[in-house]
PDB file of C-alpha atoms in Angstrom:
ATOM      1  CA  ASP A   1      27.616   8.132  18.762  1.00  0.00           C
ATOM      2  CA  THR A   2      25.634   6.533  15.991  1.00  0.00           C
ATOM      3  CA  ALA A   3      23.058   4.119  17.481  1.00  0.00           C
ATOM      4  CA  VAL A   4      22.538   1.922  14.309  1.00  0.00           C
ATOM      5  CA  SER A   5      25.135   1.949  11.635  1.00  0.00           C
ATOM      6  CA  GLN A   6      25.341   0.597   8.200  1.00  0.00           C
ATOM      7  CA  THR A   7      28.146   0.073   5.710  1.00  0.00           C
ATOM      8  CA  PRO A   8      28.265   0.875   2.913  1.00  0.00           C
ATOM      9  CA  LYS A   9      25.982   3.838   2.414  1.00  0.00           C
ATOM     10  CA  TYR A  10      26.018   3.345  -1.291  1.00  0.00           C
ATOM     11  CA  LEU A  11      26.716   0.146  -3.345  1.00  0.00           C
ATOM     12  CA  VAL A  12      26.741  -0.063  -7.139  1.00  0.00           C
ATOM     13  CA  THR A  13      27.515  -3.433  -8.602  1.00  0.00           C
ATOM     14  CA  GLN A  14      26.908  -5.472 -11.884  1.00  0.00           C
ATOM     15  CA  MET A  15      24.241  -8.212 -12.116  1.00  0.00           C
ATOM     16  CA  GLY A  16      25.479 -11.566 -10.979  1.00  0.00           C
ATOM     17  CA  ASN A  17      27.789 -10.316  -8.371  1.00  0.00           C
ATOM     18  CA  ASP A  18      27.773 -11.109  -4.751  1.00  0.00           C
ATOM     19  CA  LYS A  19      27.749  -8.317  -2.045  1.00  0.00           C
ATOM     20  CA  SER A  20      27.332  -7.791   1.663  1.00  0.00           C
ATOM     21  CA  ILE A  21      25.857  -5.014   3.814  1.00  0.00           C
ATOM     22  CA  LYS A  22      26.918  -4.891   7.421  1.00  0.00           C
ATOM     23  CA  CYS A  23      24.935  -3.542  10.284  1.00  0.00           C
ATOM     24  CA  GLU A  24      26.004  -2.605  13.907  1.00  0.00           C
ATOM     25  CA  GLN A  25      24.005  -1.369  16.788  1.00  0.00           C
ATOM     26  CA  ASN A  26      25.487   0.102  20.041  1.00  0.00           C
ATOM     27  CA  LEU A  27      22.243   0.157  21.927  1.00  0.00           C
ATOM     28  CA  GLY A  28      22.446  -3.116  23.612  1.00  0.00           C
ATOM     29  CA  HIS A  29      19.211  -4.354  21.983  1.00  0.00           C
ATOM     30  CA  ASP A  30      18.442  -8.004  21.503  1.00  0.00           C
ATOM     31  CA  THR A  31      16.523  -7.767  18.242  1.00  0.00           C
ATOM     32  CA  MET A  32      17.747  -6.711  14.900  1.00  0.00           C
ATOM     33  CA  TYR A  33      15.960  -6.388  11.456  1.00  0.00           C
ATOM     34  CA  TRP A  34      16.639  -5.990   7.895  1.00  0.00           C
ATOM     35  CA  TYR A  35      14.006  -4.216   5.633  1.00  0.00           C
ATOM     36  CA  LYS A  36      13.964  -3.495   2.004  1.00  0.00           C
ATOM     37  CA  GLN A  37      12.395  -0.160   0.748  1.00  0.00           C
ATOM     38  CA  ASP A  38      11.516   0.095  -2.901  1.00  0.00           C
ATOM     39  CA  SER A  39      11.353   3.122  -5.053  1.00  0.00           C
ATOM     40  CA  LYS A  40       7.679   3.996  -4.060  1.00  0.00           C
ATOM     41  CA  LYS A  41       8.750   4.084  -0.364  1.00  0.00           C
ATOM     42  CA  PHE A  42       7.038   0.780   0.405  1.00  0.00           C
ATOM     43  CA  LEU A  43       8.807  -0.870   3.443  1.00  0.00           C
ATOM     44  CA  LYS A  44       9.179  -4.510   3.646  1.00  0.00           C
ATOM     45  CA  ILE A  45      10.524  -6.731   6.434  1.00  0.00           C
ATOM     46  CA  MET A  46      12.936  -9.392   5.345  1.00  0.00           C
ATOM     47  CA  PHE A  47      14.589 -10.804   8.467  1.00  0.00           C
ATOM     48  CA  SER A  48      14.632 -10.540  12.226  1.00  0.00           C
ATOM     49  CA  TYR A  49      17.079 -11.945  14.734  1.00  0.00           C
ATOM     50  CA  ASN A  50      16.748 -12.039  18.464  1.00  0.00           C
ATOM     51  CA  ASN A  51      19.980 -12.906  20.350  1.00  0.00           C
ATOM     52  CA  LYS A  52      21.544 -14.136  17.206  1.00  0.00           C
ATOM     53  CA  GLU A  53      18.624 -16.555  16.301  1.00  0.00           C
ATOM     54  CA  LEU A  54      16.461 -16.144  13.270  1.00  0.00           C
ATOM     55  CA  ILE A  55      12.865 -15.225  14.371  1.00  0.00           C
ATOM     56  CA  ILE A  56      11.361 -13.739  11.156  1.00  0.00           C
ATOM     57  CA  ASN A  57      12.113 -14.856   7.692  1.00  0.00           C
ATOM     58  CA  GLU A  58       9.497 -13.333   5.409  1.00  0.00           C
ATOM     59  CA  THR A  59       9.180 -14.630   1.636  1.00  0.00           C
ATOM     60  CA  VAL A  60      12.569 -13.570   0.526  1.00  0.00           C
ATOM     61  CA  PRO A  61      14.711 -15.298  -2.225  1.00  0.00           C
ATOM     62  CA  ASN A  62      17.296 -17.714  -0.741  1.00  0.00           C
ATOM     63  CA  ARG A  63      19.968 -15.588  -2.623  1.00  0.00           C
ATOM     64  CA  PHE A  64      19.481 -13.371   0.491  1.00  0.00           C
ATOM     65  CA  SER A  65      21.395 -14.708   3.529  1.00  0.00           C
ATOM     66  CA  PRO A  66      21.540 -12.853   6.988  1.00  0.00           C
ATOM     67  CA  LYS A  67      24.283 -13.771   9.369  1.00  0.00           C
ATOM     68  CA  SER A  68      24.522 -12.578  13.001  1.00  0.00           C
ATOM     69  CA  PRO A  69      27.877 -13.080  14.462  1.00  0.00           C
ATOM     70  CA  ASP A  70      26.648 -11.533  17.827  1.00  0.00           C
ATOM     71  CA  LYS A  71      23.800  -9.531  18.927  1.00  0.00           C
ATOM     72  CA  ALA A  72      25.198  -6.205  18.070  1.00  0.00           C
ATOM     73  CA  HIS A  73      25.705  -7.157  14.481  1.00  0.00           C
ATOM     74  CA  LEU A  74      23.466  -8.363  11.678  1.00  0.00           C
ATOM     75  CA  ASN A  75      24.828  -8.703   8.145  1.00  0.00           C
ATOM     76  CA  LEU A  76      23.123  -9.173   4.784  1.00  0.00           C
ATOM     77  CA  HIS A  77      24.916 -11.151   2.092  1.00  0.00           C
ATOM     78  CA  ILE A  78      23.269 -11.287  -1.385  1.00  0.00           C
ATOM     79  CA  ASN A  79      24.384 -13.635  -4.050  1.00  0.00           C
ATOM     80  CA  SER A  80      23.866 -13.401  -7.711  1.00  0.00           C
ATOM     81  CA  LEU A  81      22.349  -9.811  -7.615  1.00  0.00           C
ATOM     82  CA  GLU A  82      19.600  -9.130 -10.006  1.00  0.00           C
ATOM     83  CA  LEU A  83      18.180  -5.776 -11.345  1.00  0.00           C
ATOM     84  CA  GLY A  84      15.197  -6.201  -9.075  1.00  0.00           C
ATOM     85  CA  ASP A  85      17.287  -6.082  -5.944  1.00  0.00           C
ATOM     86  CA  SER A  86      18.019  -2.470  -6.438  1.00  0.00           C
ATOM     87  CA  ALA A  87      16.530  -0.683  -3.494  1.00  0.00           C
ATOM     88  CA  VAL A  88      17.404   0.839  -0.149  1.00  0.00           C
ATOM     89  CA  TYR A  89      18.010  -1.597   2.680  1.00  0.00           C
ATOM     90  CA  PHE A  90      17.505  -0.638   6.165  1.00  0.00           C
ATOM     91  CA  CYS A  91      18.767  -2.128   9.295  1.00  0.00           C
ATOM     92  CA  ALA A  92      16.855  -1.602  12.585  1.00  0.00           C
ATOM     93  CA  SER A  93      17.106  -2.840  16.121  1.00  0.00           C
ATOM     94  CA  SER A  94      14.777  -2.819  19.244  1.00  0.00           C
ATOM     95  CA  GLN A  95      14.406  -4.199  22.763  1.00  0.00           C
ATOM     96  CA  ALA A  96      11.303  -5.643  24.112  1.00  0.00           C
ATOM     97  CA  GLU A  97       8.620  -2.940  24.980  1.00  0.00           C
ATOM     98  CA  SER A  98      10.489  -0.369  22.828  1.00  0.00           C
ATOM     99  CA  GLU A  99      10.277   1.061  19.280  1.00  0.00           C
ATOM    100  CA  GLN A 100      12.589   0.199  16.569  1.00  0.00           C
ATOM    101  CA  PHE A 101      15.708   2.373  15.824  1.00  0.00           C
ATOM    102  CA  PHE A 102      16.668   2.570  12.139  1.00  0.00           C
ATOM    103  CA  GLY A 103      20.086   2.896  10.405  1.00  0.00           C
ATOM    104  CA  PRO A 104      20.785   5.480   7.706  1.00  0.00           C
ATOM    105  CA  GLY A 105      20.069   2.864   4.979  1.00  0.00           C
ATOM    106  CA  THR A 106      22.199   1.439   2.218  1.00  0.00           C
ATOM    107  CA  ARG A 107      21.288   2.129  -1.427  1.00  0.00           C
ATOM    108  CA  LEU A 108      22.013  -0.667  -3.804  1.00  0.00           C
ATOM    109  CA  THR A 109      22.019  -0.183  -7.423  1.00  0.00           C
ATOM    110  CA  VAL A 110      22.376  -3.161  -9.685  1.00  0.00           C
ATOM    111  CA  LEU A 111      23.451  -2.382 -13.190  1.00  0.00           C
TER     112      LEU A 111
ATOM    113  CA  GLY B   1      -3.838 -10.850   9.112  1.00  0.00           C
ATOM    114  CA  ASP B   2      -2.465  -7.665  10.767  1.00  0.00           C
ATOM    115  CA  SER B   3      -2.185  -4.599   8.704  1.00  0.00           C
ATOM    116  CA  VAL B   4      -1.981  -0.786   8.494  1.00  0.00           C
ATOM    117  CA  THR B   5      -3.632   1.344   5.780  1.00  0.00           C
ATOM    118  CA  GLN B   6      -2.684   5.021   5.334  1.00  0.00           C
ATOM    119  CA  MET B   7      -3.822   7.705   2.961  1.00  0.00           C
ATOM    120  CA  GLU B   8      -1.833   7.928  -0.319  1.00  0.00           C
ATOM    121  CA  GLY B   9       0.146  10.834  -1.047  1.00  0.00           C
ATOM    122  CA  PRO B  10       1.634  13.027  -2.013  1.00  0.00           C
ATOM    123  CA  VAL B  11      -0.043  15.649   0.237  1.00  0.00           C
ATOM    124  CA  THR B  12       0.917  19.253  -0.692  1.00  0.00           C
ATOM    125  CA  LEU B  13       0.210  21.912   1.818  1.00  0.00           C
ATOM    126  CA  SER B  14       1.224  25.678   2.329  1.00  0.00           C
ATOM    127  CA  GLU B  15       3.150  26.571   5.406  1.00  0.00           C
ATOM    128  CA  GLU B  16       1.103  27.220   8.528  1.00  0.00           C
ATOM    129  CA  ALA B  17      -1.711  24.850   7.103  1.00  0.00           C
ATOM    130  CA  PHE B  18      -3.313  22.217   9.251  1.00  0.00           C
ATOM    131  CA  LEU B  19      -2.266  18.568   8.646  1.00  0.00           C
ATOM    132  CA  THR B  20      -4.102  15.377   8.826  1.00  0.00           C
ATOM    133  CA  ILE B  21      -2.817  12.178   7.557  1.00  0.00           C
ATOM    134  CA  ASN B  22      -5.255   9.250   8.014  1.00  0.00           C
ATOM    135  CA  CYS B  23      -3.970   5.660   9.376  1.00  0.00           C
ATOM    136  CA  THR B  24      -6.364   2.802  10.098  1.00  0.00           C
ATOM    137  CA  TYR B  25      -5.374  -0.567  11.198  1.00  0.00           C
ATOM    138  CA  THR B  26      -6.527  -4.296  11.364  1.00  0.00           C
ATOM    139  CA  ALA B  27      -5.143  -6.292  14.191  1.00  0.00           C
ATOM    140  CA  THR B  28      -6.395  -8.869  16.909  1.00  0.00           C
ATOM    141  CA  GLY B  29      -5.427  -8.154  20.505  1.00  0.00           C
ATOM    142  CA  TYR B  30      -4.096  -4.960  21.685  1.00  0.00           C
ATOM    143  CA  PRO B  31      -1.294  -3.558  19.292  1.00  0.00           C
ATOM    144  CA  SER B  32       0.833  -0.473  19.923  1.00  0.00           C
ATOM    145  CA  LEU B  33       0.714   2.147  17.277  1.00  0.00           C
ATOM    146  CA  PHE B  34       3.428   4.334  15.950  1.00  0.00           C
ATOM    147  CA  TRP B  35       4.205   7.219  13.392  1.00  0.00           C
ATOM    148  CA  TYR B  36       7.648   7.091  12.018  1.00  0.00           C
ATOM    149  CA  VAL B  37       9.083  10.012   9.776  1.00  0.00           C
ATOM    150  CA  GLN B  38      11.772   9.603   7.085  1.00  0.00           C
ATOM    151  CA  TYR B  39      13.392  12.816   5.979  1.00  0.00           C
ATOM    152  CA  PRO B  40      15.040  12.800   2.362  1.00  0.00           C
ATOM    153  CA  GLY B  41      18.105  10.581   2.188  1.00  0.00           C
ATOM    154  CA  GLU B  42      17.886   9.402   5.857  1.00  0.00           C
ATOM    155  CA  GLY B  43      16.524   6.479   7.782  1.00  0.00           C
ATOM    156  CA  LEU B  44      13.198   6.204   9.636  1.00  0.00           C
ATOM    157  CA  GLN B  45      12.860   8.069  13.051  1.00  0.00           C
ATOM    158  CA  LEU B  46      10.057   7.449  15.559  1.00  0.00           C
ATOM    159  CA  LEU B  47       7.896  10.391  15.668  1.00  0.00           C
ATOM    160  CA  LEU B  48       5.332   9.345  18.439  1.00  0.00           C
ATOM    161  CA  LYS B  49       3.627   6.244  19.701  1.00  0.00           C
ATOM    162  CA  ALA B  50       0.707   5.165  21.736  1.00  0.00           C
ATOM    163  CA  THR B  51       0.560   1.726  23.502  1.00  0.00           C
ATOM    164  CA  LYS B  52      -3.174   1.587  24.542  1.00  0.00           C
ATOM    165  CA  ALA B  53      -6.690   2.617  23.687  1.00  0.00           C
ATOM    166  CA  ASP B  54      -7.293   6.537  24.096  1.00  0.00           C
ATOM    167  CA  ASP B  55      -3.655   7.304  24.653  1.00  0.00           C
ATOM    168  CA  LYS B  56      -2.348  10.313  22.809  1.00  0.00           C
ATOM    169  CA  GLY B  57       1.104  10.363  21.370  1.00  0.00           C
ATOM    170  CA  SER B  58       2.589  13.864  20.833  1.00  0.00           C
ATOM    171  CA  ASN B  59       6.079  15.270  19.700  1.00  0.00           C
ATOM    172  CA  LYS B  60       7.296  18.268  17.896  1.00  0.00           C
ATOM    173  CA  GLY B  61       3.671  19.736  17.535  1.00  0.00           C
ATOM    174  CA  PHE B  62       2.486  16.331  15.902  1.00  0.00           C
ATOM    175  CA  GLU B  63      -0.359  14.354  17.787  1.00  0.00           C
ATOM    176  CA  ALA B  64      -2.213  11.138  17.155  1.00  0.00           C
ATOM    177  CA  THR B  65      -4.836   9.519  19.397  1.00  0.00           C
ATOM    178  CA  TYR B  66      -5.041   5.639  19.651  1.00  0.00           C
ATOM    179  CA  ARG B  67      -8.816   5.214  18.754  1.00  0.00           C
ATOM    180  CA  LYS B  68      -9.876   1.577  19.256  1.00  0.00           C
ATOM    181  CA  GLU B  69     -13.649   2.069  18.226  1.00  0.00           C
ATOM    182  CA  THR B  70     -12.607   3.366  14.821  1.00  0.00           C
ATOM    183  CA  THR B  71      -9.395   1.360  14.749  1.00  0.00           C
ATOM    184  CA  SER B  72      -7.509   4.697  13.689  1.00  0.00           C
ATOM    185  CA  PHE B  73      -4.370   6.517  14.589  1.00  0.00           C
ATOM    186  CA  HIS B  74      -4.582   9.670  12.629  1.00  0.00           C
ATOM    187  CA  LEU B  75      -1.574  12.138  12.537  1.00  0.00           C
ATOM    188  CA  GLU B  76      -2.303  15.689  12.947  1.00  0.00           C
ATOM    189  CA  LYS B  77      -0.272  19.040  13.377  1.00  0.00           C
ATOM    190  CA  GLY B  78      -2.049  22.394  13.717  1.00  0.00           C
ATOM    191  CA  SER B  79       0.582  24.503  11.687  1.00  0.00           C
ATOM    192  CA  VAL B  80       3.134  22.649   9.238  1.00  0.00           C
ATOM    193  CA  GLN B  81       6.524  24.030   8.453  1.00  0.00           C
ATOM    194  CA  VAL B  82       8.647  23.432   5.362  1.00  0.00           C
ATOM    195  CA  SER B  83      11.086  21.527   7.407  1.00  0.00           C
ATOM    196  CA  ASP B  84       8.305  18.919   8.031  1.00  0.00           C
ATOM    197  CA  SER B  85       8.439  17.922   4.389  1.00  0.00           C
ATOM    198  CA  ALA B  86       9.107  14.189   4.596  1.00  0.00           C
ATOM    199  CA  VAL B  87       7.497  10.676   4.350  1.00  0.00           C
ATOM    200  CA  TYR B  88       5.347   9.664   7.251  1.00  0.00           C
ATOM    201  CA  PHE B  89       4.831   5.969   8.137  1.00  0.00           C
ATOM    202  CA  CYS B  90       2.208   4.630  10.285  1.00  0.00           C
ATOM    203  CA  ALA B  91       2.946   1.268  12.008  1.00  0.00           C
ATOM    204  CA  LEU B  92       1.805  -1.220  14.420  1.00  0.00           C
ATOM    205  CA  SER B  93       3.378  -3.809  16.657  1.00  0.00           C
ATOM    206  CA  LYS B  94       2.349  -6.832  18.877  1.00  0.00           C
ATOM    207  CA  TYR B  95       4.005  -9.577  20.823  1.00  0.00           C
ATOM    208  CA  ASN B  96       6.693  -7.462  22.509  1.00  0.00           C
ATOM    209  CA  PHE B  97       7.409  -5.215  19.640  1.00  0.00           C
ATOM    210  CA  ASN B  98       9.286  -7.933  17.681  1.00  0.00           C
ATOM    211  CA  LYS B  99       7.282  -7.603  14.624  1.00  0.00           C
ATOM    212  CA  PHE B 100       6.289  -4.319  13.077  1.00  0.00           C
ATOM    213  CA  TYR B 101       3.739  -3.748  10.279  1.00  0.00           C
ATOM    214  CA  PHE B 102       4.279  -0.573   8.357  1.00  0.00           C
ATOM    215  CA  GLY B 103       1.822   1.358   6.160  1.00  0.00           C
ATOM    216  CA  SER B 104       2.813   2.293   2.757  1.00  0.00           C
ATOM    217  CA  GLY B 105       4.071   5.787   3.729  1.00  0.00           C
ATOM    218  CA  THR B 106       2.630   9.234   2.948  1.00  0.00           C
ATOM    219  CA  LYS B 107       4.830  11.946   1.397  1.00  0.00           C
ATOM    220  CA  LEU B 108       4.214  15.342   2.750  1.00  0.00           C
ATOM    221  CA  ASN B 109       5.432  18.444   0.745  1.00  0.00           C
ATOM    222  CA  VAL B 110       5.098  21.871   2.391  1.00  0.00           C
ATOM    223  CA  LYS B 111       5.541  24.958   0.476  1.00  0.00           C
ATOM    224  CA  PRO B 112       6.730  28.266   1.602  1.00  0.00           C
TER     225      PRO B 112
END
């Protein structure tokens, strides 16, 4: 069974569109994260939720809005997509005193 | 603030060569330290970790020792294989692991 899953794996869209990426974890973890990885592999945390509550919100444009309907799901909605949003987005989860488990990533390409 | 610095890549080695990837950190208190590996087209996987000074993490022939006196957590492997080609990330965490700080990643290429 996949521990942390993301959909879709690839997303190609036009500038200005709105899109969502979904993440689910079946590990029973309390904390979930979204990261953005650029073309140079640099990994930047965007958001973190603990038990459906936002606990980390790094400097991210407000076009990005995370939503956690329950502690097993953390979705990322992006409005008015821009060229610079092209990247690989990773979801991760963790439990206190344990490491983070990452999903396989969603490669977003904005044309 | 807290941060992780690791050597820039890419690092290119021949099979069976010795590997060292340097990682140093800046943090107050007592962070936990990690190495993650990212194979092409995949997400990050935990490779090893150490939660206190002088601890040695090890997995799949890789080792790293938590050195508080030099604030370092260098990754080593005695004999690399082609299948070790990947990007390696050093990371630290504090406060019950809720926030991680990742290094910039080091790409390793191993040639047959």
